[in-house]
């Protein structure tokens, strides 16, 4: 089944929004596969945001992401990459609908509290960057028959 990488950024951790993120993904029916609080180092972030390295905001993005612990998570379930992105809202919180995480809890693009993989391919890449294989926990989805037909 499909997996995605969701990270609560340092502002989302400091502001105490991470329980809400865990609640929303869990209650939607997605299964938590990995979770850790971690300080992202520069080399990890450069790989994670490699496609943005030429952007003018790249240095401030790196210092933002290094400003405190990040809550890194992996979720599994039906269409989780696309559904996760829609639960996050738009990159600019001012364009995020109410009911989305950014639309409910953020105002600035540079403080948008959460990251989500934008494709299945990038999800695989990001999960590999942030987690060791043994940190991904295999468990029986005891609720599966209540969530999936
Ligand atoms: P992520 O889920 O974090 O990857 O966001 P995204 O996929 O919605 O946007 P993108 O990958 O294009 O940009 C990554 C992150 O860089 C954003 O979430 C913002 O935190 C930051 N960012 C993107 N564009 C801007 C910008 O124009 N200004 C600033 N200050 N930050 C930006
Ligand atoms: Mg992105």
PDB file of C-alpha atoms and ligand atoms in Angstrom:
ATOM      1  CA  UNK A   1       0.000   0.000   0.000  1.00  0.00           C
ATOM      2  CA  UNK A   2       0.927   3.609  -0.539  1.00  0.00           C
ATOM      3  CA  UNK A   3       3.010   5.567   1.946  1.00  0.00           C
ATOM      4  CA  UNK A   4       3.777   9.261   2.413  1.00  0.00           C
ATOM      5  CA  UNK A   5       6.194  11.343   4.421  1.00  0.00           C
ATOM      6  CA  UNK A   6       4.618  14.045   6.602  1.00  0.00           C
ATOM      7  CA  UNK A   7       6.782  16.306   8.762  1.00  0.00           C
ATOM      8  CA  UNK A   8       5.561  18.821  11.310  1.00  0.00           C
ATOM      9  CA  UNK A   9       8.018  21.688  10.884  1.00  0.00           C
ATOM     10  CA  UNK A  10       9.715  23.439  13.856  1.00  0.00           C
ATOM     11  CA  UNK A  11       6.958  26.069  14.165  1.00  0.00           C
ATOM     12  CA  UNK A  12       4.265  23.381  14.226  1.00  0.00           C
ATOM     13  CA  UNK A  13       6.141  21.515  16.939  1.00  0.00           C
ATOM     14  CA  UNK A  14       6.813  24.622  19.071  1.00  0.00           C
ATOM     15  CA  UNK A  15       3.208  25.822  18.706  1.00  0.00           C
ATOM     16  CA  UNK A  16       1.866  22.451  19.810  1.00  0.00           C
ATOM     17  CA  UNK A  17       0.031  21.690  16.572  1.00  0.00           C
ATOM     18  CA  UNK A  18       1.577  18.232  16.127  1.00  0.00           C
ATOM     19  CA  UNK A  19      -1.097  16.374  18.177  1.00  0.00           C
ATOM     20  CA  UNK A  20      -3.737  17.819  15.849  1.00  0.00           C
ATOM     21  CA  UNK A  21      -1.785  16.527  12.843  1.00  0.00           C
ATOM     22  CA  UNK A  22      -1.528  13.036  14.340  1.00  0.00           C
ATOM     23  CA  UNK A  23      -5.226  13.117  15.226  1.00  0.00           C
ATOM     24  CA  UNK A  24      -6.330  14.166  11.745  1.00  0.00           C
ATOM     25  CA  UNK A  25      -4.283  11.553   9.876  1.00  0.00           C
ATOM     26  CA  UNK A  26      -5.246   8.802  12.314  1.00  0.00           C
ATOM     27  CA  UNK A  27      -8.942   9.631  12.317  1.00  0.00           C
ATOM     28  CA  UNK A  28      -9.001   9.816   8.517  1.00  0.00           C
ATOM     29  CA  UNK A  29      -8.023   6.157   8.620  1.00  0.00           C
ATOM     30  CA  UNK A  30      -4.332   6.304   7.784  1.00  0.00           C
ATOM     31  CA  UNK A  31      -1.916   4.049   9.639  1.00  0.00           C
ATOM     32  CA  UNK A  32       1.160   5.436  11.378  1.00  0.00           C
ATOM     33  CA  UNK A  33       4.236   3.536  10.228  1.00  0.00           C
ATOM     34  CA  UNK A  34       7.070   5.627  11.685  1.00  0.00           C
ATOM     35  CA  UNK A  35       7.460   8.636  13.956  1.00  0.00           C
ATOM     36  CA  UNK A  36      10.382  10.506  15.508  1.00  0.00           C
ATOM     37  CA  UNK A  37      11.274  13.918  16.834  1.00  0.00           C
ATOM     38  CA  UNK A  38      14.523  14.965  15.198  1.00  0.00           C
ATOM     39  CA  UNK A  39      16.789  17.916  14.553  1.00  0.00           C
ATOM     40  CA  UNK A  40      17.310  17.986  10.795  1.00  0.00           C
ATOM     41  CA  UNK A  41      20.876  18.659   9.760  1.00  0.00           C
ATOM     42  CA  UNK A  42      21.966  20.755   6.817  1.00  0.00           C
ATOM     43  CA  UNK A  43      22.935  17.846   4.545  1.00  0.00           C
ATOM     44  CA  UNK A  44      19.589  16.102   5.059  1.00  0.00           C
ATOM     45  CA  UNK A  45      17.695  19.322   4.342  1.00  0.00           C
ATOM     46  CA  UNK A  46      19.747  20.033   1.226  1.00  0.00           C
ATOM     47  CA  UNK A  47      18.776  16.609  -0.120  1.00  0.00           C
ATOM     48  CA  UNK A  48      15.171  16.944   1.013  1.00  0.00           C
ATOM     49  CA  UNK A  49      14.741  20.336  -0.673  1.00  0.00           C
ATOM     50  CA  UNK A  50      17.212  19.746  -3.556  1.00  0.00           C
ATOM     51  CA  UNK A  51      14.693  20.990  -6.144  1.00  0.00           C
ATOM     52  CA  UNK A  52      14.506  24.386  -4.393  1.00  0.00           C
ATOM     53  CA  UNK A  53      18.252  25.077  -4.027  1.00  0.00           C
ATOM     54  CA  UNK A  54      18.242  27.914  -6.578  1.00  0.00           C
ATOM     55  CA  UNK A  55      15.264  29.741  -5.076  1.00  0.00           C
ATOM     56  CA  UNK A  56      15.886  33.072  -3.341  1.00  0.00           C
ATOM     57  CA  UNK A  57      14.159  31.818  -0.191  1.00  0.00           C
ATOM     58  CA  UNK A  58      16.337  28.677   0.048  1.00  0.00           C
ATOM     59  CA  UNK A  59      18.694  29.995   2.800  1.00  0.00           C
ATOM     60  CA  UNK A  60      15.768  31.145   4.931  1.00  0.00           C
ATOM     61  CA  UNK A  61      14.007  27.823   4.293  1.00  0.00           C
ATOM     62  CA  UNK A  62      17.066  25.965   5.625  1.00  0.00           C
ATOM     63  CA  UNK A  63      17.351  28.141   8.730  1.00  0.00           C
ATOM     64  CA  UNK A  64      13.593  27.767   9.342  1.00  0.00           C
ATOM     65  CA  UNK A  65      13.806  23.984   9.097  1.00  0.00           C
ATOM     66  CA  UNK A  66      16.859  23.929  11.406  1.00  0.00           C
ATOM     67  CA  UNK A  67      15.301  26.248  13.997  1.00  0.00           C
ATOM     68  CA  UNK A  68      14.015  23.406  16.208  1.00  0.00           C
ATOM     69  CA  UNK A  69      12.919  19.786  16.245  1.00  0.00           C
ATOM     70  CA  UNK A  70      10.828  18.402  13.395  1.00  0.00           C
ATOM     71  CA  UNK A  71       8.272  15.644  13.967  1.00  0.00           C
ATOM     72  CA  UNK A  72       8.935  13.230  11.101  1.00  0.00           C
ATOM     73  CA  UNK A  73       6.190  10.715  10.312  1.00  0.00           C
ATOM     74  CA  UNK A  74       5.291   8.093   7.719  1.00  0.00           C
ATOM     75  CA  UNK A  75       1.660   7.202   6.987  1.00  0.00           C
ATOM     76  CA  UNK A  76       0.152   4.377   4.992  1.00  0.00           C
ATOM     77  CA  UNK A  77      -3.221   3.977   3.316  1.00  0.00           C
ATOM     78  CA  UNK A  78      -5.353   4.405   0.235  1.00  0.00           C
ATOM     79  CA  UNK A  79      -4.232   7.355  -1.924  1.00  0.00           C
ATOM     80  CA  UNK A  80      -2.351   8.757   1.108  1.00  0.00           C
ATOM     81  CA  UNK A  81       0.067  10.948  -0.883  1.00  0.00           C
ATOM     82  CA  UNK A  82      -2.633  12.942  -2.646  1.00  0.00           C
ATOM     83  CA  UNK A  83      -5.057  12.883   0.288  1.00  0.00           C
ATOM     84  CA  UNK A  84      -2.271  14.020   2.621  1.00  0.00           C
ATOM     85  CA  UNK A  85      -1.444  16.982   0.383  1.00  0.00           C
ATOM     86  CA  UNK A  86      -5.098  17.980   0.330  1.00  0.00           C
ATOM     87  CA  UNK A  87      -5.299  17.719   4.134  1.00  0.00           C
ATOM     88  CA  UNK A  88      -2.280  20.066   4.390  1.00  0.00           C
ATOM     89  CA  UNK A  89      -3.696  22.793   2.140  1.00  0.00           C
ATOM     90  CA  UNK A  90      -1.837  25.096  -0.246  1.00  0.00           C
ATOM     91  CA  UNK A  91       1.828  26.089   0.174  1.00  0.00           C
ATOM     92  CA  UNK A  92       0.690  29.641   1.008  1.00  0.00           C
ATOM     93  CA  UNK A  93      -1.644  29.324   4.006  1.00  0.00           C
ATOM     94  CA  UNK A  94      -3.590  32.360   2.773  1.00  0.00           C
ATOM     95  CA  UNK A  95      -4.678  30.184  -0.168  1.00  0.00           C
ATOM     96  CA  UNK A  96      -5.477  27.174   2.029  1.00  0.00           C
ATOM     97  CA  UNK A  97      -9.129  26.369   2.594  1.00  0.00           C
ATOM     98  CA  UNK A  98     -10.490  26.335   6.148  1.00  0.00           C
ATOM     99  CA  UNK A  99     -10.510  22.726   7.283  1.00  0.00           C
ATOM    100  CA  UNK A 100      -7.012  22.127   5.995  1.00  0.00           C
ATOM    101  CA  UNK A 101      -4.105  22.090   8.447  1.00  0.00           C
ATOM    102  CA  UNK A 102      -2.456  25.201   7.025  1.00  0.00           C
ATOM    103  CA  UNK A 103      -5.833  26.862   6.495  1.00  0.00           C
ATOM    104  CA  UNK A 104      -6.684  26.330  10.143  1.00  0.00           C
ATOM    105  CA  UNK A 105      -3.332  27.022  11.809  1.00  0.00           C
ATOM    106  CA  UNK A 106      -0.981  29.145   9.648  1.00  0.00           C
ATOM    107  CA  UNK A 107      -0.693  32.499   7.862  1.00  0.00           C
ATOM    108  CA  UNK A 108       2.759  32.701   6.209  1.00  0.00           C
ATOM    109  CA  UNK A 109       4.359  30.583   3.457  1.00  0.00           C
ATOM    110  CA  UNK A 110       7.632  30.750   5.392  1.00  0.00           C
ATOM    111  CA  UNK A 111       5.881  29.423   8.549  1.00  0.00           C
ATOM    112  CA  UNK A 112       3.471  26.921   7.052  1.00  0.00           C
ATOM    113  CA  UNK A 113       3.961  24.353   9.851  1.00  0.00           C
ATOM    114  CA  UNK A 114       3.894  21.115   7.861  1.00  0.00           C
ATOM    115  CA  UNK A 115       5.450  19.262   4.949  1.00  0.00           C
ATOM    116  CA  UNK A 116       3.923  16.511   2.830  1.00  0.00           C
ATOM    117  CA  UNK A 117       5.369  14.512  -0.066  1.00  0.00           C
ATOM    118  CA  UNK A 118       4.039  15.698  -3.430  1.00  0.00           C
ATOM    119  CA  UNK A 119       4.237  12.376  -5.337  1.00  0.00           C
ATOM    120  CA  UNK A 120       4.547   8.672  -4.647  1.00  0.00           C
ATOM    121  CA  UNK A 121       8.071   8.775  -6.064  1.00  0.00           C
ATOM    122  CA  UNK A 122       9.151  11.671  -3.836  1.00  0.00           C
ATOM    123  CA  UNK A 123       7.500   9.987  -0.848  1.00  0.00           C
ATOM    124  CA  UNK A 124       9.760   6.961  -1.325  1.00  0.00           C
ATOM    125  CA  UNK A 125      12.796   9.219  -1.645  1.00  0.00           C
ATOM    126  CA  UNK A 126      11.907  11.267   1.456  1.00  0.00           C
ATOM    127  CA  UNK A 127      11.078   8.234   3.615  1.00  0.00           C
ATOM    128  CA  UNK A 128      14.517   6.865   2.711  1.00  0.00           C
ATOM    129  CA  UNK A 129      16.189  10.160   3.617  1.00  0.00           C
ATOM    130  CA  UNK A 130      14.515  10.623   7.001  1.00  0.00           C
ATOM    131  CA  UNK A 131      14.186   7.032   8.231  1.00  0.00           C
ATOM    132  CA  UNK A 132      16.271   3.889   8.430  1.00  0.00           C
ATOM    133  CA  UNK A 133      14.418   0.796   7.140  1.00  0.00           C
ATOM    134  CA  UNK A 134      14.201  -0.663  10.656  1.00  0.00           C
ATOM    135  CA  UNK A 135      12.400   2.466  11.894  1.00  0.00           C
ATOM    136  CA  UNK A 136       9.425   1.639   9.646  1.00  0.00           C
ATOM    137  CA  UNK A 137       7.160  -0.487  11.801  1.00  0.00           C
ATOM    138  CA  UNK A 138       5.165  -3.325  10.295  1.00  0.00           C
ATOM    139  CA  UNK A 139       1.957  -3.932  12.203  1.00  0.00           C
ATOM    140  CA  UNK A 140      -1.351  -5.599  11.601  1.00  0.00           C
ATOM    141  CA  UNK A 141      -4.031  -3.052  10.705  1.00  0.00           C
ATOM    142  CA  UNK A 142      -6.668  -4.260  13.152  1.00  0.00           C
ATOM    143  CA  UNK A 143      -9.111  -1.558  12.067  1.00  0.00           C
ATOM    144  CA  UNK A 144      -8.749  -2.230   8.348  1.00  0.00           C
ATOM    145  CA  UNK A 145     -12.158  -3.819   7.894  1.00  0.00           C
ATOM    146  CA  UNK A 146     -13.780  -0.765   9.525  1.00  0.00           C
ATOM    147  CA  UNK A 147     -11.958   1.621   7.183  1.00  0.00           C
ATOM    148  CA  UNK A 148     -11.830  -0.280   3.880  1.00  0.00           C
ATOM    149  CA  UNK A 149     -14.696  -2.107   2.172  1.00  0.00           C
TER     150      UNK A 149
HETATM  151  P1  LIG B   1       6.370  21.285   1.449  1.00  0.00           P
HETATM  152  O1  LIG B   1       5.282  20.320   1.780  1.00  0.00           O
HETATM  153  O2  LIG B   1       7.047  21.867   2.670  1.00  0.00           O
HETATM  154  O3  LIG B   1       7.364  20.695   0.461  1.00  0.00           O
HETATM  155  O4  LIG B   1       5.645  22.517   0.770  1.00  0.00           O
HETATM  156  P2  LIG B   1       5.064  22.584  -0.710  1.00  0.00           P
HETATM  157  O5  LIG B   1       5.304  21.312  -1.449  1.00  0.00           O
HETATM  158  O6  LIG B   1       3.666  23.059  -0.579  1.00  0.00           O
HETATM  159  O7  LIG B   1       5.935  23.756  -1.341  1.00  0.00           O
HETATM  160  P3  LIG B   1       7.398  23.672  -2.004  1.00  0.00           P
HETATM  161  O8  LIG B   1       7.896  22.269  -2.012  1.00  0.00           O
HETATM  162  O9  LIG B   1       7.327  24.408  -3.283  1.00  0.00           O
HETATM  163  O10 LIG B   1       8.244  24.547  -0.985  1.00  0.00           O
HETATM  164  C1  LIG B   1       8.788  23.961   0.177  1.00  0.00           C
HETATM  165  C2  LIG B   1       8.678  24.932   1.315  1.00  0.00           C
HETATM  166  O11 LIG B   1       9.494  26.059   1.038  1.00  0.00           O
HETATM  167  C3  LIG B   1       7.292  25.516   1.546  1.00  0.00           C
HETATM  168  O12 LIG B   1       6.456  24.687   2.302  1.00  0.00           O
HETATM  169  C4  LIG B   1       7.616  26.780   2.287  1.00  0.00           C
HETATM  170  O13 LIG B   1       7.910  26.515   3.657  1.00  0.00           O
HETATM  171  C5  LIG B   1       8.899  27.217   1.589  1.00  0.00           C
HETATM  172  N1  LIG B   1       8.589  28.144   0.508  1.00  0.00           N
HETATM  173  C6  LIG B   1       8.095  27.857  -0.722  1.00  0.00           C
HETATM  174  N2  LIG B   1       7.921  28.968  -1.442  1.00  0.00           N
HETATM  175  C7  LIG B   1       8.317  29.983  -0.654  1.00  0.00           C
HETATM  176  C8  LIG B   1       8.379  31.391  -0.827  1.00  0.00           C
HETATM  177  O14 LIG B   1       8.043  31.951  -1.870  1.00  0.00           O
HETATM  178  N3  LIG B   1       8.855  32.122   0.240  1.00  0.00           N
HETATM  179  C9  LIG B   1       9.256  31.531   1.406  1.00  0.00           C
HETATM  180  N4  LIG B   1       9.703  32.296   2.410  1.00  0.00           N
HETATM  181  N5  LIG B   1       9.207  30.220   1.606  1.00  0.00           N
HETATM  182  C10 LIG B   1       8.747  29.454   0.587  1.00  0.00           C
HETATM  183 MG1  LIG B   2       7.190  20.394  -1.564  1.00  0.00          MG
END
